[in-house]
PDB file of C-alpha atoms in Angstrom:
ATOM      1  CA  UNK A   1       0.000   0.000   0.000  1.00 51.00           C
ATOM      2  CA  UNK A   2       1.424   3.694  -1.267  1.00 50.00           C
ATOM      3  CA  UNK A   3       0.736   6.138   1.437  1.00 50.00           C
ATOM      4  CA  UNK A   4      -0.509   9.094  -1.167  1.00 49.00           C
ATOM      5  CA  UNK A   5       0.192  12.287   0.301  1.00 66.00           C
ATOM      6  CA  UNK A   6       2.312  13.979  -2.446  1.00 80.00           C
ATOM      7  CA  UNK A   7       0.901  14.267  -5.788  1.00 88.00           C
ATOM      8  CA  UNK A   8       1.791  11.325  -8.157  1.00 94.00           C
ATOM      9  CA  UNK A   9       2.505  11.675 -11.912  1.00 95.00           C
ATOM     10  CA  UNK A  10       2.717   9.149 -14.751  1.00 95.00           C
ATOM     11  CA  UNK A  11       5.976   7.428 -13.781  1.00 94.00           C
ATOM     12  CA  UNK A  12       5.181   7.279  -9.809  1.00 94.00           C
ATOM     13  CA  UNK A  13       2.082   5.116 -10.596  1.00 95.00           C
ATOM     14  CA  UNK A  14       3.015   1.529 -11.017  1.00 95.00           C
ATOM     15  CA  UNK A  15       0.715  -1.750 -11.759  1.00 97.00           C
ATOM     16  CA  UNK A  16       0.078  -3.403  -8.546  1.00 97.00           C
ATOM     17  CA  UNK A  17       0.203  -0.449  -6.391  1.00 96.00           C
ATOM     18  CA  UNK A  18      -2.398  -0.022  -4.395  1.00 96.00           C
ATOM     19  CA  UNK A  19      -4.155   2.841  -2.188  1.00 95.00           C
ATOM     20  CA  UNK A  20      -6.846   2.413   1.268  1.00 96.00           C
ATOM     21  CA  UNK A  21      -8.747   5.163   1.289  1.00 96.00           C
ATOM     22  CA  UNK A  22     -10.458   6.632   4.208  1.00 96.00           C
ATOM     23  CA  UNK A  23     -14.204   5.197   5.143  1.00 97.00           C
ATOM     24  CA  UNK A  24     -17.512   7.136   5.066  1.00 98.00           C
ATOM     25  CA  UNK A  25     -20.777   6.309   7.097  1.00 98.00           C
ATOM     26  CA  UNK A  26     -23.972   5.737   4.535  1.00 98.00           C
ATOM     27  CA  UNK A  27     -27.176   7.849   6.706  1.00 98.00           C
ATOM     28  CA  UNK A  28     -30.546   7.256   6.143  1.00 98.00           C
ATOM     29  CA  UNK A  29     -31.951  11.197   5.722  1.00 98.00           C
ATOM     30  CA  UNK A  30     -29.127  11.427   3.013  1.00 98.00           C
ATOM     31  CA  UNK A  31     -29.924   8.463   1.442  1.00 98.00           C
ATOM     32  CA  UNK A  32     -33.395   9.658   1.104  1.00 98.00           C
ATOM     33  CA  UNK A  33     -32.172  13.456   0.103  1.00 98.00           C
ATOM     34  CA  UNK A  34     -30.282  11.885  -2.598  1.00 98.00           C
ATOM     35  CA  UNK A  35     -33.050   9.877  -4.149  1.00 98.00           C
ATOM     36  CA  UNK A  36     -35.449  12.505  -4.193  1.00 98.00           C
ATOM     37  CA  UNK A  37     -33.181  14.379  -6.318  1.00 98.00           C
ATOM     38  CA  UNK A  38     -31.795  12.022  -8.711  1.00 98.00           C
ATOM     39  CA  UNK A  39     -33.147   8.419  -8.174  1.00 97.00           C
ATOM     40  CA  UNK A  40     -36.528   9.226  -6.969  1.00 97.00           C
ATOM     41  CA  UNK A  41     -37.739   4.894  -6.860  1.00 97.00           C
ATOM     42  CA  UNK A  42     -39.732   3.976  -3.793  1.00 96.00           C
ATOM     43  CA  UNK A  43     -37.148   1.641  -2.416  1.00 97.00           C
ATOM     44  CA  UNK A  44     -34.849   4.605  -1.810  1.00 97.00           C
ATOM     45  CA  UNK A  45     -37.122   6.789  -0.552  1.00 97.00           C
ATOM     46  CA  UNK A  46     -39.071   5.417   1.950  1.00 96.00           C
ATOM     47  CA  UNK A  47     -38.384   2.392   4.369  1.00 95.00           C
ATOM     48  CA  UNK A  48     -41.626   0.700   4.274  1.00 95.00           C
ATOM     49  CA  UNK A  49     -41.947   0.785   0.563  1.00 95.00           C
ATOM     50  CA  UNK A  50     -38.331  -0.129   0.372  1.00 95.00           C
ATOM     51  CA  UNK A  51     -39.074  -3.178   2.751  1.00 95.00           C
ATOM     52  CA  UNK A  52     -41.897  -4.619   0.285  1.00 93.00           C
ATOM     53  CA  UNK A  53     -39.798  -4.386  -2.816  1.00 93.00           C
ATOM     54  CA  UNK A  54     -36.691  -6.574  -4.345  1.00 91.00           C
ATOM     55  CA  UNK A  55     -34.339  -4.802  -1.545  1.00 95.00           C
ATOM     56  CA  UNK A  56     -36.523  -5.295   1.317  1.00 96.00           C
ATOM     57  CA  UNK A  57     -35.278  -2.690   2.672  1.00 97.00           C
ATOM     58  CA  UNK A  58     -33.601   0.852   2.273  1.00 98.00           C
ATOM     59  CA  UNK A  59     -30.707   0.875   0.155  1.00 98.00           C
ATOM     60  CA  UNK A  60     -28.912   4.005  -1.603  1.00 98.00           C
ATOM     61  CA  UNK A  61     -28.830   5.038  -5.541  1.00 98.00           C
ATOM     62  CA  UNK A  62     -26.306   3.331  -6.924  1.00 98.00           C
ATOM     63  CA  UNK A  63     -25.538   6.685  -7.889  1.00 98.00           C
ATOM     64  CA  UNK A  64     -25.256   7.954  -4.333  1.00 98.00           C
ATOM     65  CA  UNK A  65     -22.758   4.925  -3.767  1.00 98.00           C
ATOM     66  CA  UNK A  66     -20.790   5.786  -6.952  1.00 98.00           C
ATOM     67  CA  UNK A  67     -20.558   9.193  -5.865  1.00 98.00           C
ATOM     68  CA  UNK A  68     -19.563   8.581  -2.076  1.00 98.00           C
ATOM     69  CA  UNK A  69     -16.578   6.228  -3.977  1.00 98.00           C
ATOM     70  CA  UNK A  70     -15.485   9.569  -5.746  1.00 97.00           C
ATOM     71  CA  UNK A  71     -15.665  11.347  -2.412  1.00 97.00           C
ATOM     72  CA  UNK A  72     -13.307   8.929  -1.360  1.00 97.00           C
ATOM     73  CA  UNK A  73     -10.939   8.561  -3.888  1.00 96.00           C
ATOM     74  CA  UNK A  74     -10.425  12.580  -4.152  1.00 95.00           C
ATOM     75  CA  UNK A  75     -10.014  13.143  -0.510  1.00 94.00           C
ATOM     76  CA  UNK A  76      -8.141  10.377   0.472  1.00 90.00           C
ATOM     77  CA  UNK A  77      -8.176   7.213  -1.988  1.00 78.00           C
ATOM     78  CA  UNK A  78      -5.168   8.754  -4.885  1.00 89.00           C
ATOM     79  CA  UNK A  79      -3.254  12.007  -5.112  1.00 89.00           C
ATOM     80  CA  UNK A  80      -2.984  12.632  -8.706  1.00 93.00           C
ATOM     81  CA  UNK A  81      -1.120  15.755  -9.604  1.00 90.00           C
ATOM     82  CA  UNK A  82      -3.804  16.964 -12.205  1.00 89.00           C
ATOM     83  CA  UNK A  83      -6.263  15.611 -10.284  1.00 93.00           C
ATOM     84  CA  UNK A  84      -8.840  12.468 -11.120  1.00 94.00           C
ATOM     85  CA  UNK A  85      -9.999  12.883 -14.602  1.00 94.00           C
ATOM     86  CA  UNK A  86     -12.107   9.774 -15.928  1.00 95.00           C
ATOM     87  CA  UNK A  87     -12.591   8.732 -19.510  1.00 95.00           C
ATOM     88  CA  UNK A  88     -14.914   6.089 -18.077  1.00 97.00           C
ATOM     89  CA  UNK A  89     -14.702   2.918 -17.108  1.00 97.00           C
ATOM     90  CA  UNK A  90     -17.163  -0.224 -15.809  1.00 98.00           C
ATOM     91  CA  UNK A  91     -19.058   0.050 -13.129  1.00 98.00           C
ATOM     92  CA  UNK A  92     -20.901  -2.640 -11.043  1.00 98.00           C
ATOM     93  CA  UNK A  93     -22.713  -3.038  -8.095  1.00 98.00           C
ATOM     94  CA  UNK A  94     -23.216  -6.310  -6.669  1.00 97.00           C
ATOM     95  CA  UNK A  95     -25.310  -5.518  -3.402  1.00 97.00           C
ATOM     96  CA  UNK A  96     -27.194  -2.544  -2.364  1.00 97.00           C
ATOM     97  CA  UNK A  97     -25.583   0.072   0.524  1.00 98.00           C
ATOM     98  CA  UNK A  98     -27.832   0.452   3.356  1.00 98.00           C
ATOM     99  CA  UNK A  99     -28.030   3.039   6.145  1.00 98.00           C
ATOM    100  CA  UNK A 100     -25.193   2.678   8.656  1.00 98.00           C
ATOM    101  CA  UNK A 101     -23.163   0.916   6.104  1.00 98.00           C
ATOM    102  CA  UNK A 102     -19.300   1.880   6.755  1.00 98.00           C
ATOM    103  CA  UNK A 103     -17.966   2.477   3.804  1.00 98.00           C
ATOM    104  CA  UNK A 104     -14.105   2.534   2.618  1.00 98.00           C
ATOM    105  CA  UNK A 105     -12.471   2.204  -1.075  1.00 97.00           C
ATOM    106  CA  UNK A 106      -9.442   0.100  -2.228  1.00 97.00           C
ATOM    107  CA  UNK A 107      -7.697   1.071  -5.460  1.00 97.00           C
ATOM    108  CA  UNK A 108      -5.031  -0.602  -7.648  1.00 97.00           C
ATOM    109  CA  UNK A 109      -3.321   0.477 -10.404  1.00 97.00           C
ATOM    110  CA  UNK A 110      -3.859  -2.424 -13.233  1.00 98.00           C
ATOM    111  CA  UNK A 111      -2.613  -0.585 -16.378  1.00 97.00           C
ATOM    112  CA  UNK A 112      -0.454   2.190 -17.259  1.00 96.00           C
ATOM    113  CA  UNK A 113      -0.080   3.656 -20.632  1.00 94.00           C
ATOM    114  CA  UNK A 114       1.891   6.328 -22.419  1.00 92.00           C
ATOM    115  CA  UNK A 115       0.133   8.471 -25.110  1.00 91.00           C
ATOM    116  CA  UNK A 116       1.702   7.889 -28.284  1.00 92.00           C
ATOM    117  CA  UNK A 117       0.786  11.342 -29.678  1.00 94.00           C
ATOM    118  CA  UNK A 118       0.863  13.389 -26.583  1.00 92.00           C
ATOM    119  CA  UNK A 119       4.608  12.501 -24.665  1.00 89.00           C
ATOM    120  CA  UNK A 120       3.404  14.627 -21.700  1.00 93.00           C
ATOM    121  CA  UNK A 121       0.422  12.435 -20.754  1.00 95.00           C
ATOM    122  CA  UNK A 122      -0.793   8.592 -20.299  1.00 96.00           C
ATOM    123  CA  UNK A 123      -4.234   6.916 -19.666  1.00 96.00           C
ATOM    124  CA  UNK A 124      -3.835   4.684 -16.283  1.00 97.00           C
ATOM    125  CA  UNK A 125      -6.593   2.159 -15.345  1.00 98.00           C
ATOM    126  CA  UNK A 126      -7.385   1.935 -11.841  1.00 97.00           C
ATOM    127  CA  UNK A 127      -9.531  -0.800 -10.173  1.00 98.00           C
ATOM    128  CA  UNK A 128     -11.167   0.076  -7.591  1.00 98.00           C
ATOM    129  CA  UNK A 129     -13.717  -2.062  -4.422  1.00 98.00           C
ATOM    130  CA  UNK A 130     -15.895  -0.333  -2.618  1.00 98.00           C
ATOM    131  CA  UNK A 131     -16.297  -2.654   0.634  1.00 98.00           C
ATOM    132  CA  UNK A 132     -18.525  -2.625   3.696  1.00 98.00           C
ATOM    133  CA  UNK A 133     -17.698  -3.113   7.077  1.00 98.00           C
ATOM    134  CA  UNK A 134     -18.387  -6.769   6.801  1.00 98.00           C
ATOM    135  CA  UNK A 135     -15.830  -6.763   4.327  1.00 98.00           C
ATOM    136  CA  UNK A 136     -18.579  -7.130   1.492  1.00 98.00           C
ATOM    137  CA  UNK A 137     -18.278  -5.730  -2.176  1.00 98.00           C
ATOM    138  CA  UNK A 138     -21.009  -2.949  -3.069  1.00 98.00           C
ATOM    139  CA  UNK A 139     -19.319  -1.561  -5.657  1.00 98.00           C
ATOM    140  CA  UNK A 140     -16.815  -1.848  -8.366  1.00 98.00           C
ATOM    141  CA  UNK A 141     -15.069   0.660 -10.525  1.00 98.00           C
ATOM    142  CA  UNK A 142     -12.576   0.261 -13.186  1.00 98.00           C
ATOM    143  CA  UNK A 143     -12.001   3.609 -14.328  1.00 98.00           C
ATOM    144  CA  UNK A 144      -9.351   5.166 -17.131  1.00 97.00           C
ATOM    145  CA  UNK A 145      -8.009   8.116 -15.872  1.00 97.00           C
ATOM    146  CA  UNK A 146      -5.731  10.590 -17.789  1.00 96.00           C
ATOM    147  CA  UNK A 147      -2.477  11.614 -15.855  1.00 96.00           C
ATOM    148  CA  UNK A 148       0.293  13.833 -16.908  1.00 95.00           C
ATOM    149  CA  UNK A 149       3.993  13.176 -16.728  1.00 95.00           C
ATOM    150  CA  UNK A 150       6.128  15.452 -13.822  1.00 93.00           C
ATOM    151  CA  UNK A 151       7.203  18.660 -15.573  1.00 88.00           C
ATOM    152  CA  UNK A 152      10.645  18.555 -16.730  1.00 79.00           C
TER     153      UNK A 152
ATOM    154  CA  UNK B   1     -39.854   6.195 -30.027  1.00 51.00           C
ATOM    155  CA  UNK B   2     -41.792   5.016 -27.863  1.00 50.00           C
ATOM    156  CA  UNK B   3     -44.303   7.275 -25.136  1.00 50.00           C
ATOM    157  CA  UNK B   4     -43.375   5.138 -21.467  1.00 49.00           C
ATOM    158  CA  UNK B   5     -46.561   6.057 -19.574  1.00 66.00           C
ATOM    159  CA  UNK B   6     -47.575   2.231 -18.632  1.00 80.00           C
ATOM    160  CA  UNK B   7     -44.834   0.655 -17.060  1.00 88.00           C
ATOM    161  CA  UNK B   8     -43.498  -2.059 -18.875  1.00 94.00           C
ATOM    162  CA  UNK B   9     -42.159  -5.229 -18.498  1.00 95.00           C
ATOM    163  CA  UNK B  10     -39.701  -7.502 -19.857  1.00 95.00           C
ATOM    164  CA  UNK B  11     -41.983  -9.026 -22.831  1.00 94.00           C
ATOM    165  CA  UNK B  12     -42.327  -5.395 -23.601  1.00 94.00           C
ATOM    166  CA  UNK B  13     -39.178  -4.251 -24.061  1.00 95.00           C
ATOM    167  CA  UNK B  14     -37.932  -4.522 -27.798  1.00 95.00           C
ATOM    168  CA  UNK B  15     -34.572  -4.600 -28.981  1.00 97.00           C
ATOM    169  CA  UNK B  16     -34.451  -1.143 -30.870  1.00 97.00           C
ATOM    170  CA  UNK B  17     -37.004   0.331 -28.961  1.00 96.00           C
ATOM    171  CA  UNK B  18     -36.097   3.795 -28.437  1.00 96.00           C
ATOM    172  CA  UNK B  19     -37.074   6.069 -25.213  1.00 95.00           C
ATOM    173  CA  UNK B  20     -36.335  10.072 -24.997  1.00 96.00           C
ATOM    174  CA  UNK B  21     -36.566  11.493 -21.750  1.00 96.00           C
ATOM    175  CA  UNK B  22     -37.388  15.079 -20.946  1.00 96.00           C
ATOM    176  CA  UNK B  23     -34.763  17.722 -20.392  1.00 97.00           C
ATOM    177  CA  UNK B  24     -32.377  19.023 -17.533  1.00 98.00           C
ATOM    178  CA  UNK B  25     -30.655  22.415 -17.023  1.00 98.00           C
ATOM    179  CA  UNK B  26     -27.090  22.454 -15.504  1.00 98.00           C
ATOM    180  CA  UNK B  27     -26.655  25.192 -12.745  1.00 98.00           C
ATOM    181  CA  UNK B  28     -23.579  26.410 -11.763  1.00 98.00           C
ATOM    182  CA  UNK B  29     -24.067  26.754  -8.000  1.00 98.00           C
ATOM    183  CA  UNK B  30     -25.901  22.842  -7.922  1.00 98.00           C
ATOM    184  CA  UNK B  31     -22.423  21.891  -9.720  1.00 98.00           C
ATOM    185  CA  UNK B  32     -20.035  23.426  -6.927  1.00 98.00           C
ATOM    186  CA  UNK B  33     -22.627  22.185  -4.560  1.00 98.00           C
ATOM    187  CA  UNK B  34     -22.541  18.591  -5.407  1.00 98.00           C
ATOM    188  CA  UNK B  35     -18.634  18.771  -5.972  1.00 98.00           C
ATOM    189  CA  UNK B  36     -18.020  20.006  -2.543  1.00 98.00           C
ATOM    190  CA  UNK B  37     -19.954  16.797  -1.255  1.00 98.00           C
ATOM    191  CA  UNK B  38     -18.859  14.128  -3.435  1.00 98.00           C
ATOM    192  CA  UNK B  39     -15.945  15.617  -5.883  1.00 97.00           C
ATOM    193  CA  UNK B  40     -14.305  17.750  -4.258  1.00 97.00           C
ATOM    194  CA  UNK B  41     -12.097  19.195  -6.993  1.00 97.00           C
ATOM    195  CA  UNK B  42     -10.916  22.646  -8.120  1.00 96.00           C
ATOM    196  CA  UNK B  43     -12.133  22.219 -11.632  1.00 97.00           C
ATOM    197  CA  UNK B  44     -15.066  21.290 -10.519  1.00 97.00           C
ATOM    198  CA  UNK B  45     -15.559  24.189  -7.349  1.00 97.00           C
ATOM    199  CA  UNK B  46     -14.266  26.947  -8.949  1.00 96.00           C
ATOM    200  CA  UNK B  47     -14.854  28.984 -12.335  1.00 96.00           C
ATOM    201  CA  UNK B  48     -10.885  30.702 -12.303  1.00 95.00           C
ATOM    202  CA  UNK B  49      -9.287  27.764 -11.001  1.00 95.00           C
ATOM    203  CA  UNK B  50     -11.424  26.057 -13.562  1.00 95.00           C
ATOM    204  CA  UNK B  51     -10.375  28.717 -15.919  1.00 95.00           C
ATOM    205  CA  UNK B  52      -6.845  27.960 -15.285  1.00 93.00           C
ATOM    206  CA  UNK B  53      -6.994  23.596 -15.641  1.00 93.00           C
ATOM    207  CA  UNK B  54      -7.377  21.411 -18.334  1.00 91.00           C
ATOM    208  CA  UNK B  55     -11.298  21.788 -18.338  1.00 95.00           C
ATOM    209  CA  UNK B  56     -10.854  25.740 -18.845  1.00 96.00           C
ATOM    210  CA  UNK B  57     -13.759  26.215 -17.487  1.00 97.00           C
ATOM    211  CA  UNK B  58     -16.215  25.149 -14.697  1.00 98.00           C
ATOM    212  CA  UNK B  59     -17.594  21.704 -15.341  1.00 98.00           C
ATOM    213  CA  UNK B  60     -20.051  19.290 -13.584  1.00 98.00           C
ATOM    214  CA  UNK B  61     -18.467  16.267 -12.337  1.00 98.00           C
ATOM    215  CA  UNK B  62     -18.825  13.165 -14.331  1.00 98.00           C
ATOM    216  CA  UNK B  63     -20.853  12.201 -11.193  1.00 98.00           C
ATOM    217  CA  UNK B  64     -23.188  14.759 -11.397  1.00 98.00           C
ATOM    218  CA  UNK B  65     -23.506  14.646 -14.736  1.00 98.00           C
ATOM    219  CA  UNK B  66     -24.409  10.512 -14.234  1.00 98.00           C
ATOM    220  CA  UNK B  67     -27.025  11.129 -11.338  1.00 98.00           C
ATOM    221  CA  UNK B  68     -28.475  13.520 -13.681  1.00 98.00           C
ATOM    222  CA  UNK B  69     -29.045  11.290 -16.364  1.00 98.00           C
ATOM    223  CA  UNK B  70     -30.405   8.827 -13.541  1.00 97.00           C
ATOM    224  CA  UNK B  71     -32.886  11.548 -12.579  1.00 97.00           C
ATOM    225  CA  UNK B  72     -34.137  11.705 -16.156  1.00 97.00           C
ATOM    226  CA  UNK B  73     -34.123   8.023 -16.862  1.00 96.00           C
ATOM    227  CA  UNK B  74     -36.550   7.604 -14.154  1.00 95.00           C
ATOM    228  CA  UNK B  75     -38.733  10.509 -13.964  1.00 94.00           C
ATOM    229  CA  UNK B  76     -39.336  10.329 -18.036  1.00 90.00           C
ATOM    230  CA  UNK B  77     -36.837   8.103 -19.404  1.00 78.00           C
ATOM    231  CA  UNK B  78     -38.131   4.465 -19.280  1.00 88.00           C
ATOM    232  CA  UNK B  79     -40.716   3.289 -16.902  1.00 89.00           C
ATOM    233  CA  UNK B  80     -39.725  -0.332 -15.750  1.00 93.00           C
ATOM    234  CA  UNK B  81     -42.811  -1.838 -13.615  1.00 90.00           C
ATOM    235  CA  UNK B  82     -40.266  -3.006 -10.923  1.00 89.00           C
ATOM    236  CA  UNK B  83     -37.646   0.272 -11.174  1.00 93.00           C
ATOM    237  CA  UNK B  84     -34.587   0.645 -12.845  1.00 94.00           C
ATOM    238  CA  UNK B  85     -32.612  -1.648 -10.883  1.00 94.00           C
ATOM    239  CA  UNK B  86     -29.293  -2.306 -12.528  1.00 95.00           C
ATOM    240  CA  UNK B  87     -26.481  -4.488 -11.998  1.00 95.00           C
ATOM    241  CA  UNK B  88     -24.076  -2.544 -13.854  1.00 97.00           C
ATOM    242  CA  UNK B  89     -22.403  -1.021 -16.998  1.00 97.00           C
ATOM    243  CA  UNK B  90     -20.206   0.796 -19.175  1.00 98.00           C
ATOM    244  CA  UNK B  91     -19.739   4.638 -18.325  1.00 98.00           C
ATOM    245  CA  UNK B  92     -18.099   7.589 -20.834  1.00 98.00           C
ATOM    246  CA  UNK B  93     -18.091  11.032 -20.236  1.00 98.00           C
ATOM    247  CA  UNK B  94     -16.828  12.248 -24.314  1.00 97.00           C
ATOM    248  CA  UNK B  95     -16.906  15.616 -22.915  1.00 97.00           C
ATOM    249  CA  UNK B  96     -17.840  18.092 -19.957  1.00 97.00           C
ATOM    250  CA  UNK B  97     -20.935  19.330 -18.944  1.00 98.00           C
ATOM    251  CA  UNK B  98     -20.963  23.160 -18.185  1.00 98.00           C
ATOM    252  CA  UNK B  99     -22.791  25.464 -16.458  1.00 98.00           C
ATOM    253  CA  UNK B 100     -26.322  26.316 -18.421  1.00 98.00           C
ATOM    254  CA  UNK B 101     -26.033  22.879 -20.502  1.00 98.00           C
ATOM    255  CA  UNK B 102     -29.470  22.026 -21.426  1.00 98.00           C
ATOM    256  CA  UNK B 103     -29.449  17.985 -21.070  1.00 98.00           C
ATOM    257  CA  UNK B 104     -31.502  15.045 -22.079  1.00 98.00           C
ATOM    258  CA  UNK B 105     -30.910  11.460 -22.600  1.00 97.00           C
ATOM    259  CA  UNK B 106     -31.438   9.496 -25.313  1.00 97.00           C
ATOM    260  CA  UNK B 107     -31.886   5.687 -24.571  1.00 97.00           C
ATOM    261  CA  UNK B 108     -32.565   2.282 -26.765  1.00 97.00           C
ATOM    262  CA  UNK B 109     -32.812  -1.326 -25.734  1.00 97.00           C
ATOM    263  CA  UNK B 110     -29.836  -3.250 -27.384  1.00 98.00           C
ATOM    264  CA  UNK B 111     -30.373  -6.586 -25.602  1.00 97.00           C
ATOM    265  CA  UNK B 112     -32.726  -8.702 -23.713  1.00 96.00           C
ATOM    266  CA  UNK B 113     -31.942 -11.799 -22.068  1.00 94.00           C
ATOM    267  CA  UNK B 114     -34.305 -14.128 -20.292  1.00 92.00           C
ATOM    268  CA  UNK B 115     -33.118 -15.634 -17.116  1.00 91.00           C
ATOM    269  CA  UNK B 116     -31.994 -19.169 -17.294  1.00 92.00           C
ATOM    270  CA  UNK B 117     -32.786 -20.519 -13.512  1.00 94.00           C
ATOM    271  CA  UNK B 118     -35.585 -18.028 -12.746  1.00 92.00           C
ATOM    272  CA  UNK B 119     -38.159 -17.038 -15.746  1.00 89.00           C
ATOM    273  CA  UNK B 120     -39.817 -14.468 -13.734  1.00 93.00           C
ATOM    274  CA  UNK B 121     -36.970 -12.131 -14.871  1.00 95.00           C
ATOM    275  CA  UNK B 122     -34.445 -11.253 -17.168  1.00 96.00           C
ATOM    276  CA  UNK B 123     -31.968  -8.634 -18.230  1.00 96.00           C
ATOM    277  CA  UNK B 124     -32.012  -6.354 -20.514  1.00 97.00           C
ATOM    278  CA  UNK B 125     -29.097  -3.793 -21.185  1.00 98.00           C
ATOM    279  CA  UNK B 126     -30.015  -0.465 -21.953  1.00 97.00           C
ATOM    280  CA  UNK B 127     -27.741   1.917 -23.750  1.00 98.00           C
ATOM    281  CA  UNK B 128     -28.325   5.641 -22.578  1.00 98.00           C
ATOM    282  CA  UNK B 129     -26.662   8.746 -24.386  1.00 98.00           C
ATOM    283  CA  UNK B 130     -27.142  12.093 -22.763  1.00 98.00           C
ATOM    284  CA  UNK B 131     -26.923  15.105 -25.347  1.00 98.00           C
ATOM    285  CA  UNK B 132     -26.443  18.892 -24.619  1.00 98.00           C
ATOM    286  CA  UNK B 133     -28.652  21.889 -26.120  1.00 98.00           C
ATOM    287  CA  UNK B 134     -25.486  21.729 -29.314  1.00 98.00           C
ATOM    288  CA  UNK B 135     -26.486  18.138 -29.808  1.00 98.00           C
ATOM    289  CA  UNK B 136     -23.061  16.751 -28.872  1.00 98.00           C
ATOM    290  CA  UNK B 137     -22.688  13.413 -26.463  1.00 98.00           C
ATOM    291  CA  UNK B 138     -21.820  14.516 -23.014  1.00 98.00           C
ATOM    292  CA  UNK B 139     -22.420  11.161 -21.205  1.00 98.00           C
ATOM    293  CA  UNK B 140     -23.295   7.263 -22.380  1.00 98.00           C
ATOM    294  CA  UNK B 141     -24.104   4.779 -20.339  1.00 98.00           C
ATOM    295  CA  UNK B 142     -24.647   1.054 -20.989  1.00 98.00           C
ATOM    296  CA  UNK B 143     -26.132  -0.402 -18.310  1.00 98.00           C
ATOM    297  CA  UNK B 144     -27.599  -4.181 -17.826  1.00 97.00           C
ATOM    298  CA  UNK B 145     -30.693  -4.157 -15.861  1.00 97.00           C
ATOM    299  CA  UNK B 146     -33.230  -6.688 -14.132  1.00 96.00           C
ATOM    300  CA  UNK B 147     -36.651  -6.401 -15.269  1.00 96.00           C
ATOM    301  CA  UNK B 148     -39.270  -8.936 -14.495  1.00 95.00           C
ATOM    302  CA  UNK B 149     -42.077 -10.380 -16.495  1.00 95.00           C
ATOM    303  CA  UNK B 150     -45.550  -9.558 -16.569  1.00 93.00           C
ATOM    304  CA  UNK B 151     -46.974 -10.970 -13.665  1.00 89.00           C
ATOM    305  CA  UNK B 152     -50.042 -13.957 -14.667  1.00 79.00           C
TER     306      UNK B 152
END
């Protein structure tokens, strides 16, 4: 694990290395907040409709989830110099997040690779598991960031 | 195209079917807003620090920008009678979304896939594209999701 406190360029990041981020607490009322903006379905709005559907039970967008993962990854998953720019990437979310749900990231580097027209810059494909605090997968990015190189 | 005012199931959904959702405006204080929370990123906070990265210019984060299109999948996108409930995808942004952007997604079934072990369901991957005012692809989104059968 790469403790990520100065911000890494193109040659710093290496396949295999990896990055913990810190963890984040899922709450109900934001849950909820969230939903009724941009996922407004019963079954992440409300706890007794959310307990007679497929979820039985509350669980958060998977939008909210995907966003929480940025959260982390920006404030403490990887320091990029230029910051985390996507391309895009697969997403997947193979259980719902549910209120009280403590929440970290893990991130590995799985690709690396220069630009052939641009010398200053490379696309770098980072993996990244969102886990609960039973150690369970709710969510999986792979996502194809562009870095730069250091300045010369 | 098709209008979605019944909800539908899966013997309903057509490959090549064809759903366009209403529209969306981008505000620029909603964007800082949401980056603050989830993206917390100078490009994405700030119009002169904006100004002065490789965005040159405020722009949404790809987050916002995919919670967006959530919002308008389900409030006039495609009206699944159990949700949109999705296990997961393929995510581009092609390009920022800015401050003012008028949005609106454009969606079409490209697959449908009974289930083998449970024929109450299937899946059925939807492939979204959301479009600014100019026409030009902001956002796509192919995403596989479970939709269940007409119940007898």
């Amino acid at each position: 694990m790469t403790e990520s406190m100065e911000p890494l360029y193109l040659e710093d990041l290496q396949i295999g290395q990896r990055f913990i981020s810190g963890s984040y607490v899922m709450e109900a009322a934001r849950i909820k907040e969230f939903a009724a903006e941009f996922d407004p379905q019963p079954f992440h709005l409300d706890e007794s409709a959310a307990q007679a559907s497929l979820f039985k039970g509350l669980a958060a967008s998977g939008w909210h989830t995907a966003s929480v993962a940025m959260r982390l990854l920006v404030t403490s998953g990887l320091r990029i110099a230029n910051g985390i720019v996507g391309f895009g990437g697969e997403i997947a979310w193979p259980r719902p997040t549910r209120p009280g749900d403590i929440l970290h990231l893990e991130s590995e580097i799985v690709e690396s690779t220069p630009s052939r027209s641009k010398p200053q810059q490379g696309i770098v494909t980072v993996r990244s598991t969102m886990l609960n605090q039973d150690g369970e997968a709710v969510y999986m990015l792979t996502a194809k960031l562009l870095v730069f190189r250091r300045p010369l």
